[in-house]
Short mmCIF file of N, CA and C in Angstrom, two decimals:
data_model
loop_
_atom_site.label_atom_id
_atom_site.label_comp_id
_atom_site.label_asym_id
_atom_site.label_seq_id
_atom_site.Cartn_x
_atom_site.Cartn_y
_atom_site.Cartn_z
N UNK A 1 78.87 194.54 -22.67
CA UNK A 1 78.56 193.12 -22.56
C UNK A 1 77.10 192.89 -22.97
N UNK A 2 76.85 191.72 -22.63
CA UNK A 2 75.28 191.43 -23.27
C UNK A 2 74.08 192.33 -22.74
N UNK A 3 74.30 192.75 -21.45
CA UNK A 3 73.40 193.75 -20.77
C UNK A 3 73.27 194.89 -21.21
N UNK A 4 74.77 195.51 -21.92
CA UNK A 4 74.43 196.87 -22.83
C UNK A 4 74.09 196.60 -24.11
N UNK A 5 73.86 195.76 -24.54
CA UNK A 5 72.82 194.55 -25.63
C UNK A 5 71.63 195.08 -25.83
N UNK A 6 71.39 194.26 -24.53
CA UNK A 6 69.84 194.35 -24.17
C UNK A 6 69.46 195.68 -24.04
N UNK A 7 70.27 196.59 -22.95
CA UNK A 7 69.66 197.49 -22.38
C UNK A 7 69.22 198.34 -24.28
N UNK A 8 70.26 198.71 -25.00
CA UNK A 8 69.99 199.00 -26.31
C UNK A 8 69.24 198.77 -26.96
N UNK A 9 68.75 197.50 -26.91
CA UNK A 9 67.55 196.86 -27.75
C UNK A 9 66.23 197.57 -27.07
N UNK A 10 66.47 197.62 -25.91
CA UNK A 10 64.83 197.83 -24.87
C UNK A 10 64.76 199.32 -25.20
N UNK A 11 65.54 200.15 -25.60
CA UNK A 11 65.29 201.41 -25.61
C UNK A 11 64.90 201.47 -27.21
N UNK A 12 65.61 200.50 -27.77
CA UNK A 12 64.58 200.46 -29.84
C UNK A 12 63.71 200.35 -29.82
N UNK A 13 63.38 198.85 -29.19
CA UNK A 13 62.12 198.17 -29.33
C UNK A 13 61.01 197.91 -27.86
N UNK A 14 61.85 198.29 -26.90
CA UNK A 14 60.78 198.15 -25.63
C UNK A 14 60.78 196.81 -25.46
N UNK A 15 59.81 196.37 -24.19
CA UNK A 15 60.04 194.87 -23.81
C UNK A 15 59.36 193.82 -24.86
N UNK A 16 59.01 194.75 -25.98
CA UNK A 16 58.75 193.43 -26.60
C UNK A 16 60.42 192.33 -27.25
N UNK A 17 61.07 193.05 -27.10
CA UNK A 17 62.47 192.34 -27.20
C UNK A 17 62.89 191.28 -26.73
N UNK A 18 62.24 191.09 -25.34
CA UNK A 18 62.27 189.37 -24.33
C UNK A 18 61.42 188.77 -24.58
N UNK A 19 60.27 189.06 -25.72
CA UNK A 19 59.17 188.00 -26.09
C UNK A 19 59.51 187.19 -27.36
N UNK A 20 59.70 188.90 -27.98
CA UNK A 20 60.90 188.28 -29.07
C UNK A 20 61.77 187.20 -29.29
N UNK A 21 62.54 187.33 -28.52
CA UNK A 21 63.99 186.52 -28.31
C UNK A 21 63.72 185.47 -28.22
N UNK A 22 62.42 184.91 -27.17
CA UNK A 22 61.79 184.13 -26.37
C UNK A 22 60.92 183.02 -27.82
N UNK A 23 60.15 183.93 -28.44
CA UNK A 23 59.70 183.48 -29.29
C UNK A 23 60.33 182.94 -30.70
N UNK A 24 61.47 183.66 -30.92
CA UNK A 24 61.53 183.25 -32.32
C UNK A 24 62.96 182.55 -32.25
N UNK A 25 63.41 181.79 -30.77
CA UNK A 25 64.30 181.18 -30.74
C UNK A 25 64.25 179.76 -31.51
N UNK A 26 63.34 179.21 -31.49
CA UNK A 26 63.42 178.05 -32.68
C UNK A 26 63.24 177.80 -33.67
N UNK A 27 63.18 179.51 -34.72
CA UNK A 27 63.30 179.45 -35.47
C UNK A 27 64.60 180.20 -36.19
N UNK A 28 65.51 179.67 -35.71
CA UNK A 28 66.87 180.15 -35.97
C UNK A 28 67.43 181.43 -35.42
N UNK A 29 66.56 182.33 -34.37
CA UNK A 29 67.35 183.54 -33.90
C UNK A 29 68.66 183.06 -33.16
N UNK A 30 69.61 183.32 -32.98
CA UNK A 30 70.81 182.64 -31.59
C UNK A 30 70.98 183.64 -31.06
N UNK A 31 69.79 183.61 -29.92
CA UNK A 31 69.88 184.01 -28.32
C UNK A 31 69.59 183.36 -27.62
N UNK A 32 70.52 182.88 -27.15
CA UNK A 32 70.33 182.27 -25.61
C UNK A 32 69.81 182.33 -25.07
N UNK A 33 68.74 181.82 -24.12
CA UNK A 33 67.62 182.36 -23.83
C UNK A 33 68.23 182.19 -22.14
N UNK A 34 69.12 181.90 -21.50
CA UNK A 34 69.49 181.76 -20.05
C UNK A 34 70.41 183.05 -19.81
N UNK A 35 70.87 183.73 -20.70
CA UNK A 35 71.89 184.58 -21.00
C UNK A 35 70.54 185.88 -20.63
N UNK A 36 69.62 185.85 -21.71
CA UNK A 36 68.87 186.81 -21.78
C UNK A 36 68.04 187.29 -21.04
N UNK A 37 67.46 185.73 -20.27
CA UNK A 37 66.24 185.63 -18.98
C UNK A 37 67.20 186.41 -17.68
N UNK A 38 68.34 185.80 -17.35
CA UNK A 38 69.35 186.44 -16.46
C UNK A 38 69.66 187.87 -16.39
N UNK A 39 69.74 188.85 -17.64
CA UNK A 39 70.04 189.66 -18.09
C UNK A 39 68.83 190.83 -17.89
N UNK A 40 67.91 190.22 -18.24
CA UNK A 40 66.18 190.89 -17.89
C UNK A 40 65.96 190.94 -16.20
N UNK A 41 66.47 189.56 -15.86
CA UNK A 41 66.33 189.73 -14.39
C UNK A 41 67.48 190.84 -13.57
N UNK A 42 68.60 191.10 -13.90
CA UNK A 42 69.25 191.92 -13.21
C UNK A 42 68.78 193.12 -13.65
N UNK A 43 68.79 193.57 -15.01
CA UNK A 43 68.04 194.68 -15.61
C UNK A 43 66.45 194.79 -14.64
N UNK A 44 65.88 194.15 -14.27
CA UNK A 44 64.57 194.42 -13.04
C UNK A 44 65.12 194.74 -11.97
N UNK A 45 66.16 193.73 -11.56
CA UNK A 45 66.58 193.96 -9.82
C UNK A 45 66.99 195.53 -9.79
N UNK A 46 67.86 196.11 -10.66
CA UNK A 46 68.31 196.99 -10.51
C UNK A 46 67.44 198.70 -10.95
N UNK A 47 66.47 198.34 -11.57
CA UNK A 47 65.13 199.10 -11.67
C UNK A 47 65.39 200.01 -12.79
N UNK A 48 66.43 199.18 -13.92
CA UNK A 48 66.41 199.66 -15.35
C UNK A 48 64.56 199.61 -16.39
N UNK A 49 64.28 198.49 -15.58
CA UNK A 49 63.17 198.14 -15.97
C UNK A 49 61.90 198.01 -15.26
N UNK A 50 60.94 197.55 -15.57
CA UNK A 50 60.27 196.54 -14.82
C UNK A 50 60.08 194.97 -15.08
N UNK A 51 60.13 194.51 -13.16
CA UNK A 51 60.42 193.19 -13.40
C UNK A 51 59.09 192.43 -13.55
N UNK A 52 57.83 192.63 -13.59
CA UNK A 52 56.44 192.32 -13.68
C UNK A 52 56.40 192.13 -15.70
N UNK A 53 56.66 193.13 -16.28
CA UNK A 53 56.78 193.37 -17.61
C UNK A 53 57.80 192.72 -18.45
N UNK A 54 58.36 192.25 -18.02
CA UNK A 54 59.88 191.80 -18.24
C UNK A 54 59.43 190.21 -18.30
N UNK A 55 59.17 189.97 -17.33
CA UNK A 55 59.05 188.69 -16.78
C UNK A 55 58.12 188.30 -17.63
N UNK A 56 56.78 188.73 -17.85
CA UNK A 56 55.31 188.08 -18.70
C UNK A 56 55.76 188.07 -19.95
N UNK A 57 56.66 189.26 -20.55
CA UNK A 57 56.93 189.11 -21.67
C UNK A 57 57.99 187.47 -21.95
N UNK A 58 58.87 187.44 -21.00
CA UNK A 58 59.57 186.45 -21.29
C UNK A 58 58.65 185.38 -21.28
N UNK A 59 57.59 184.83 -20.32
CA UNK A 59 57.14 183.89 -20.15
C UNK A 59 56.20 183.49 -21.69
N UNK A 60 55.63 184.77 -21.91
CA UNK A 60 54.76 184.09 -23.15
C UNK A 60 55.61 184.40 -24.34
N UNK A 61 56.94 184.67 -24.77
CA UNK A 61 57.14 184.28 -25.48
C UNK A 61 57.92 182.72 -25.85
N UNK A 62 58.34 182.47 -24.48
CA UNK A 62 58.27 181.06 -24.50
C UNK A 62 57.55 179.72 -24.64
N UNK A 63 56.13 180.28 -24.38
CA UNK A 63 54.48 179.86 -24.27
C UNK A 63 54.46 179.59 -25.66
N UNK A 64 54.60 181.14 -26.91
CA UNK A 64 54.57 181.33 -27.95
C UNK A 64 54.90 180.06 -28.73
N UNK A 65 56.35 180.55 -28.58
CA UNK A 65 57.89 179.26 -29.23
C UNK A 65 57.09 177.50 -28.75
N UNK A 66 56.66 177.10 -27.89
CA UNK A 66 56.45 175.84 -27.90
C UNK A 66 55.14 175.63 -28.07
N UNK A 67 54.36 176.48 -28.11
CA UNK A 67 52.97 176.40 -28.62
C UNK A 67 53.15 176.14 -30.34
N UNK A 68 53.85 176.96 -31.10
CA UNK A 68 53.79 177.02 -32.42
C UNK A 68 54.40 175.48 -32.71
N UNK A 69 55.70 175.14 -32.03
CA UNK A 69 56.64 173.80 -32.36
C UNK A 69 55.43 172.59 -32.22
N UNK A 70 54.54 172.76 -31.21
CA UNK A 70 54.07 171.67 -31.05
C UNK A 70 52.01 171.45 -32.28
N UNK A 71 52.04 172.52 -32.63
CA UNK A 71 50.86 172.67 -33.84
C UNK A 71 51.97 172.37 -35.06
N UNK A 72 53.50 172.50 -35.32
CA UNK A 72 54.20 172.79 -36.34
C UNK A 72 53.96 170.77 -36.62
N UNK A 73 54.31 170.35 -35.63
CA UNK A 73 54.38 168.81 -35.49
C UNK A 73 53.04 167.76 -35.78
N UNK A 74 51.60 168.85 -34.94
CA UNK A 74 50.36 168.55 -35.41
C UNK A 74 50.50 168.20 -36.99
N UNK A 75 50.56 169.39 -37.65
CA UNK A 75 50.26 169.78 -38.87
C UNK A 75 50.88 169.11 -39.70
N UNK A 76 52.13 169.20 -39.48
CA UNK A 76 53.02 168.67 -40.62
C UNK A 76 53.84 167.34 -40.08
N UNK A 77 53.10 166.63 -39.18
CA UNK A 77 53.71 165.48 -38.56
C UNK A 77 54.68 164.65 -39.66
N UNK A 78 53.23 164.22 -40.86
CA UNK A 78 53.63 163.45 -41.59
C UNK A 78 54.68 163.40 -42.64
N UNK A 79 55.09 165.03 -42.90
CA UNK A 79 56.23 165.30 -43.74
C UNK A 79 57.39 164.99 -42.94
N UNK A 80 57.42 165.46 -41.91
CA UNK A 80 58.40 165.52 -40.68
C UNK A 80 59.40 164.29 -40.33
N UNK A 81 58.07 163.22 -40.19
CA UNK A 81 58.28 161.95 -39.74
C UNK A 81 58.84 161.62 -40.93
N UNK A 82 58.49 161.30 -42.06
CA UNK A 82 59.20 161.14 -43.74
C UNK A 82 60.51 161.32 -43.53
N UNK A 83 60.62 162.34 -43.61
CA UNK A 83 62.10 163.49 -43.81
C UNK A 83 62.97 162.58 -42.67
N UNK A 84 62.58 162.56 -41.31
CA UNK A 84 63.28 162.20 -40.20
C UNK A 84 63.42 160.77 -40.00
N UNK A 85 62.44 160.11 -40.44
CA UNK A 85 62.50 158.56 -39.97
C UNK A 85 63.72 158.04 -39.85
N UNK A 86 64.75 158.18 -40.55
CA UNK A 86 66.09 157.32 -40.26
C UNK A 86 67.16 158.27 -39.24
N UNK A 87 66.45 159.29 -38.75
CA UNK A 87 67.42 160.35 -38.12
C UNK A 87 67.73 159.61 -37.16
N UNK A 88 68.61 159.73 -36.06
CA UNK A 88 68.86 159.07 -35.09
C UNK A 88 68.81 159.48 -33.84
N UNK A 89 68.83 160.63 -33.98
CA UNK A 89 68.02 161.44 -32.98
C UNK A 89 66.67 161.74 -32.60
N UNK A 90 66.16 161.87 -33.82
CA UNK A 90 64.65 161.51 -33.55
C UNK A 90 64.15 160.69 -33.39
N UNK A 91 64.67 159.61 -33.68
CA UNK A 91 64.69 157.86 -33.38
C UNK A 91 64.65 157.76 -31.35
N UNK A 92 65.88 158.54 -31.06
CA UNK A 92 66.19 158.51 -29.99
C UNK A 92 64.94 159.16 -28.94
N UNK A 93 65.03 160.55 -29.78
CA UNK A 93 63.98 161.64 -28.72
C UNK A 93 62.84 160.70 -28.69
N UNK A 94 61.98 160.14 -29.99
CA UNK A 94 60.64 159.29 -29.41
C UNK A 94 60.54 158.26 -28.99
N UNK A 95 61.95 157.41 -28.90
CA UNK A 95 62.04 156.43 -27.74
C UNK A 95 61.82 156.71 -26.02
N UNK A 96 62.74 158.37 -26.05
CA UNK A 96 62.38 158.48 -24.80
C UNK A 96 61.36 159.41 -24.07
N UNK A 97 60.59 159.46 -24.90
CA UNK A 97 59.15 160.34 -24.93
C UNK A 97 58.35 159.18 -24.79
N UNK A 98 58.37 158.28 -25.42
CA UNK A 98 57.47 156.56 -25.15
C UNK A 98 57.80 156.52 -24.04
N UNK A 99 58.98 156.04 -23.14
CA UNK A 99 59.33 155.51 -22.29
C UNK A 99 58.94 156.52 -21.12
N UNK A 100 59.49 157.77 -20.95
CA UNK A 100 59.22 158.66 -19.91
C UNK A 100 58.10 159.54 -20.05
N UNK A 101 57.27 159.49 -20.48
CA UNK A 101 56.53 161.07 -21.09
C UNK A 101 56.40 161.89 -20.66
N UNK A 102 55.63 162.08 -19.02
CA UNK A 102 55.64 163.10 -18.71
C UNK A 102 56.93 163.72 -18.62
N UNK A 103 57.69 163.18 -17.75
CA UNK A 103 59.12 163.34 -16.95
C UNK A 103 59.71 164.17 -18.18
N UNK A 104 59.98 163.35 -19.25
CA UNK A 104 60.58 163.80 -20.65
C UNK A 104 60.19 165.09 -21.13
N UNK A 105 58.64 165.41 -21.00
CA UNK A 105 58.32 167.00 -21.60
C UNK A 105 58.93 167.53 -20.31
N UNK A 106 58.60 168.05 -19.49
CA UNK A 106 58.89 168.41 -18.30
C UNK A 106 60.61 168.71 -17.91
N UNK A 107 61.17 167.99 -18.22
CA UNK A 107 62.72 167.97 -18.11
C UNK A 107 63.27 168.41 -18.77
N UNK A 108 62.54 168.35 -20.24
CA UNK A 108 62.75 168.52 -22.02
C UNK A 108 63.24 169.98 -21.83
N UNK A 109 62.18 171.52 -21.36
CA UNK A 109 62.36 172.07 -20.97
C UNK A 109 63.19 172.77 -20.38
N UNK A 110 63.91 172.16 -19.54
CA UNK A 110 65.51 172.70 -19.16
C UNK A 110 66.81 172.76 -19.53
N UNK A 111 66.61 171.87 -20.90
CA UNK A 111 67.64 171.53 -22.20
C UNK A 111 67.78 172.59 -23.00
N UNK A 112 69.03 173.38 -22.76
CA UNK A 112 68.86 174.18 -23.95
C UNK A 112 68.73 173.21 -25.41
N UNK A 113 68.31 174.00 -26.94
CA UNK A 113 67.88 173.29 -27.99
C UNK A 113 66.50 172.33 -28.31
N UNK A 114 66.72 171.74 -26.82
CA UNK A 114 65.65 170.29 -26.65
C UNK A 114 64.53 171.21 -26.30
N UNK A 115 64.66 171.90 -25.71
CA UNK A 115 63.11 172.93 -25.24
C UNK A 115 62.34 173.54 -26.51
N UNK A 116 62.80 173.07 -27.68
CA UNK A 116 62.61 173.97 -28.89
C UNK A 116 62.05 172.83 -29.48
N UNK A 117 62.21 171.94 -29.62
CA UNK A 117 62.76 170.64 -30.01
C UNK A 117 61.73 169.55 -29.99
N UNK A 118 61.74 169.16 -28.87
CA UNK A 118 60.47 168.60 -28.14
C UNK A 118 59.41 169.04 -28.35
N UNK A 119 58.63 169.83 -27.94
CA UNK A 119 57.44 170.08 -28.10
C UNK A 119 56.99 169.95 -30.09
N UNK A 120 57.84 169.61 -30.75
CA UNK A 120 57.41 169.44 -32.50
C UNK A 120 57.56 167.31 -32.36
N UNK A 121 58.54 166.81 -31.06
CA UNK A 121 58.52 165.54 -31.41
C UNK A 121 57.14 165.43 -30.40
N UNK A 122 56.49 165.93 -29.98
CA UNK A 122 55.41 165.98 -28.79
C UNK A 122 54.15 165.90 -29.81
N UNK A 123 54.30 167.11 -30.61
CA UNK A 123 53.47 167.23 -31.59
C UNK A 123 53.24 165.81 -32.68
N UNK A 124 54.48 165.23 -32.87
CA UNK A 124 54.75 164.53 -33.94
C UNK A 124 54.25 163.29 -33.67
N UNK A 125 53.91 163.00 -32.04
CA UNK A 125 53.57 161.30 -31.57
C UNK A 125 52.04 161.51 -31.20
N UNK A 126 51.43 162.52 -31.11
CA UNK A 126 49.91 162.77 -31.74
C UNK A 126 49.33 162.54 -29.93
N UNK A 127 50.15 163.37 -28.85
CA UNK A 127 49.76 163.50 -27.46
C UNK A 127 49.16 164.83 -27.69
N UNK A 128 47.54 164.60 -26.73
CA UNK A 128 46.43 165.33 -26.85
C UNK A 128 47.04 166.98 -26.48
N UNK A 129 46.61 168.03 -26.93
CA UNK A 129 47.18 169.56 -26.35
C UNK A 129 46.65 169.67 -25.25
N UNK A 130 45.65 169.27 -24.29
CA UNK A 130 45.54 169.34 -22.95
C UNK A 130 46.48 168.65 -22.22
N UNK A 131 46.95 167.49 -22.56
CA UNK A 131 48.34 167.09 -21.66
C UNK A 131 49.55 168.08 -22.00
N UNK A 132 49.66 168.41 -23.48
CA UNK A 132 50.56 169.10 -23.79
C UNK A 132 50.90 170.63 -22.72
N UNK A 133 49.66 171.22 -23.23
CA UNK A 133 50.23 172.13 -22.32
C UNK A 133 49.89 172.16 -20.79
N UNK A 134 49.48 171.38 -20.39
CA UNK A 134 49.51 171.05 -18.79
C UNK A 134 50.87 171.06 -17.98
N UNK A 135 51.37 169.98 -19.00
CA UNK A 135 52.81 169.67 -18.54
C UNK A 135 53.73 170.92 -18.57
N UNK A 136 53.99 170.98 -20.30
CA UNK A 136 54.96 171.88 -20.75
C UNK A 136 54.95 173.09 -19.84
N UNK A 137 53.81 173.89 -20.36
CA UNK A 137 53.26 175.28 -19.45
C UNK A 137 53.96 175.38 -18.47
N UNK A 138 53.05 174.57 -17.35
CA UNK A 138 53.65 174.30 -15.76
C UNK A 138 55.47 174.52 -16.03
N UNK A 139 55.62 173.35 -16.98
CA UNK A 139 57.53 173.11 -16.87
C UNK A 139 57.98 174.63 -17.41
N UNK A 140 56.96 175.66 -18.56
CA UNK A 140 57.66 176.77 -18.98
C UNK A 140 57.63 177.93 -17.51
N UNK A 141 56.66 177.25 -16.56
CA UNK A 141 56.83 178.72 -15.87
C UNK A 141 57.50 178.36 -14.71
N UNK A 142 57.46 176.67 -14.24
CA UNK A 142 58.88 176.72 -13.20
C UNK A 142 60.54 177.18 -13.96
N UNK A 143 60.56 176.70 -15.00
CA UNK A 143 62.07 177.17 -15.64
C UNK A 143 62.33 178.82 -15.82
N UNK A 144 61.28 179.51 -16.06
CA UNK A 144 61.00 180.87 -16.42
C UNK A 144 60.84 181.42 -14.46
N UNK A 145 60.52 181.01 -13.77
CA UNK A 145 60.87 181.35 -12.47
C UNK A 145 61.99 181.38 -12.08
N UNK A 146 62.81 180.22 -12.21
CA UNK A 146 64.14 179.59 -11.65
C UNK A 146 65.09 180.57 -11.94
N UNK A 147 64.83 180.37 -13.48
CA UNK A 147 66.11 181.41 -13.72
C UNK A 147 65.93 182.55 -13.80
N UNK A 148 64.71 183.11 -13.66
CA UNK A 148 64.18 185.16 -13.43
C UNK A 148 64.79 184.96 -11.86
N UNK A 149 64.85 183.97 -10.98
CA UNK A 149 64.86 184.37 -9.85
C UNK A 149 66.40 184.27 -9.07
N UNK A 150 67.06 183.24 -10.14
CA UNK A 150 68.87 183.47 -10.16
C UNK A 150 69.01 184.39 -10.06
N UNK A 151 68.73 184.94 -11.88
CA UNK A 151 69.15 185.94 -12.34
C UNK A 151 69.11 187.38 -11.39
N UNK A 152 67.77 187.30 -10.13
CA UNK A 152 67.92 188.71 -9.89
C UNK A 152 68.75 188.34 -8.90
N UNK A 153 68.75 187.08 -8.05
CA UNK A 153 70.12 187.79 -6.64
C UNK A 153 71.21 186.90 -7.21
N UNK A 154 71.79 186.18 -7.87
CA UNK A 154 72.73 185.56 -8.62
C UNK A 154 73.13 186.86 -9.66
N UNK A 155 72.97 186.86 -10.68
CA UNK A 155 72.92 187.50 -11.40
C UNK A 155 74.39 188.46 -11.98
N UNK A 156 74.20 189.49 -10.93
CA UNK A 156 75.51 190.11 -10.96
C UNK A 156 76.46 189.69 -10.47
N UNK A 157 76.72 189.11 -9.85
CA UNK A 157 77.97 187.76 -9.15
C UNK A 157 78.66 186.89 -10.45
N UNK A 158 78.02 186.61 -11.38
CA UNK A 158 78.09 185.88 -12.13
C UNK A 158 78.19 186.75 -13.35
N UNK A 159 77.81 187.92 -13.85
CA UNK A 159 77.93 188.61 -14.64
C UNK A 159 79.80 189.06 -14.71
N UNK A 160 79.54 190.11 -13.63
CA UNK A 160 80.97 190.05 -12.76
C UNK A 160 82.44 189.16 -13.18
N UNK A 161 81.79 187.67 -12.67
CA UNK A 161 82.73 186.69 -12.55
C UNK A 161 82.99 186.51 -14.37
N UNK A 162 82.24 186.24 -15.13
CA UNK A 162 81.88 186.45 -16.62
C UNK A 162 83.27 187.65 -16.97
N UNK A 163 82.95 188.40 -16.79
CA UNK A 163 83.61 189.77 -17.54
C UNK A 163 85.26 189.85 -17.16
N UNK A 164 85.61 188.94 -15.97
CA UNK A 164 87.10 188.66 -15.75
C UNK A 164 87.35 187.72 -16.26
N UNK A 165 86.77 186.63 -17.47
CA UNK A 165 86.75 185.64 -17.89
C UNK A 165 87.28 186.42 -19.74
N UNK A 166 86.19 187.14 -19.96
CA UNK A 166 86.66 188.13 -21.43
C UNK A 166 87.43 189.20 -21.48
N UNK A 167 88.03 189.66 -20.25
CA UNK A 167 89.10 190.73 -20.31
C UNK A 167 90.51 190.16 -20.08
#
């Protein structure tokens, strides 16, 4: 299953594999990143790993991934906005980034896709990087808690329940 995945990968590449994953998820890798954070966390509980190492790696490569989305939006706002102006989704996302802002980065976060996502329409409406990462940050390391901390006493319950679901 995905844990003999991982565990495989960590013995190629070591924990840089959850920064990895973490990081280069918005730019087209497909890993799940709730699948993987869960997966790292039982892999700690159970002392395949360590959960101190595990954990920082996940956190900054998530740090990484929305740090880059939201300079990607700095930089290239104006092509972006071009390209997108009639999208309707992006129409949508900076309606409700006007309307909610903080709430919106902050929540944005717990969306799979939108966590990738957001921080380039964040970038794109020209909000200062000290609010940016005030908010986000904070929102990357309660979400990066939540689910490291499922994952270790949840975790196998749900793995478990999972694997009578594919057999």
């Amino acid at each position: 299953m995905i844990s003999t995945t991982i565990t495989e990968l960590l013995h190629q590449y070591g924990y840089l594999i959850f920064y990895f994953a973490f990081s280069l998820g918005p730019f087209g890798i497909p890993i799940p990143n709730e699948i993987t954070i869960i997966s790292g966390a039982i892999l700690s509980q159970t002392g395949v790993i360590n959960s101190w190492i595990t954990y920082f790696c996940i956190l900054s490569g998530l740090l990484t991934a929305i740090t880059i989305a939201y300079f990607a939006g700095k930089l290239f706002g104006k092509k972006i906005r071009h390209t997108l102006q009639d999208n309707k989704h992006m129409i949508k996302a900076e309606r409700i980034l006007n309307k909610r802002g903080n709430w919106a980065m902050c929540i944005g976060l717990f969306i799979p896709i939108v966590r990738y996502v957001l921080p380039l329409v964040i970038g794109l409406s020209g909000i200062k990087f000290r609010r940016f990462a005030l908010i986000s940050y904070s929102s990357a390391l309660l979400w990066t808690i939540t689910y490291f901390t499922a994952g270790t006493y949840f975790g196998s319950p749900i793995l478990s329940t999972l694997q009578l679901f594919h057999n």
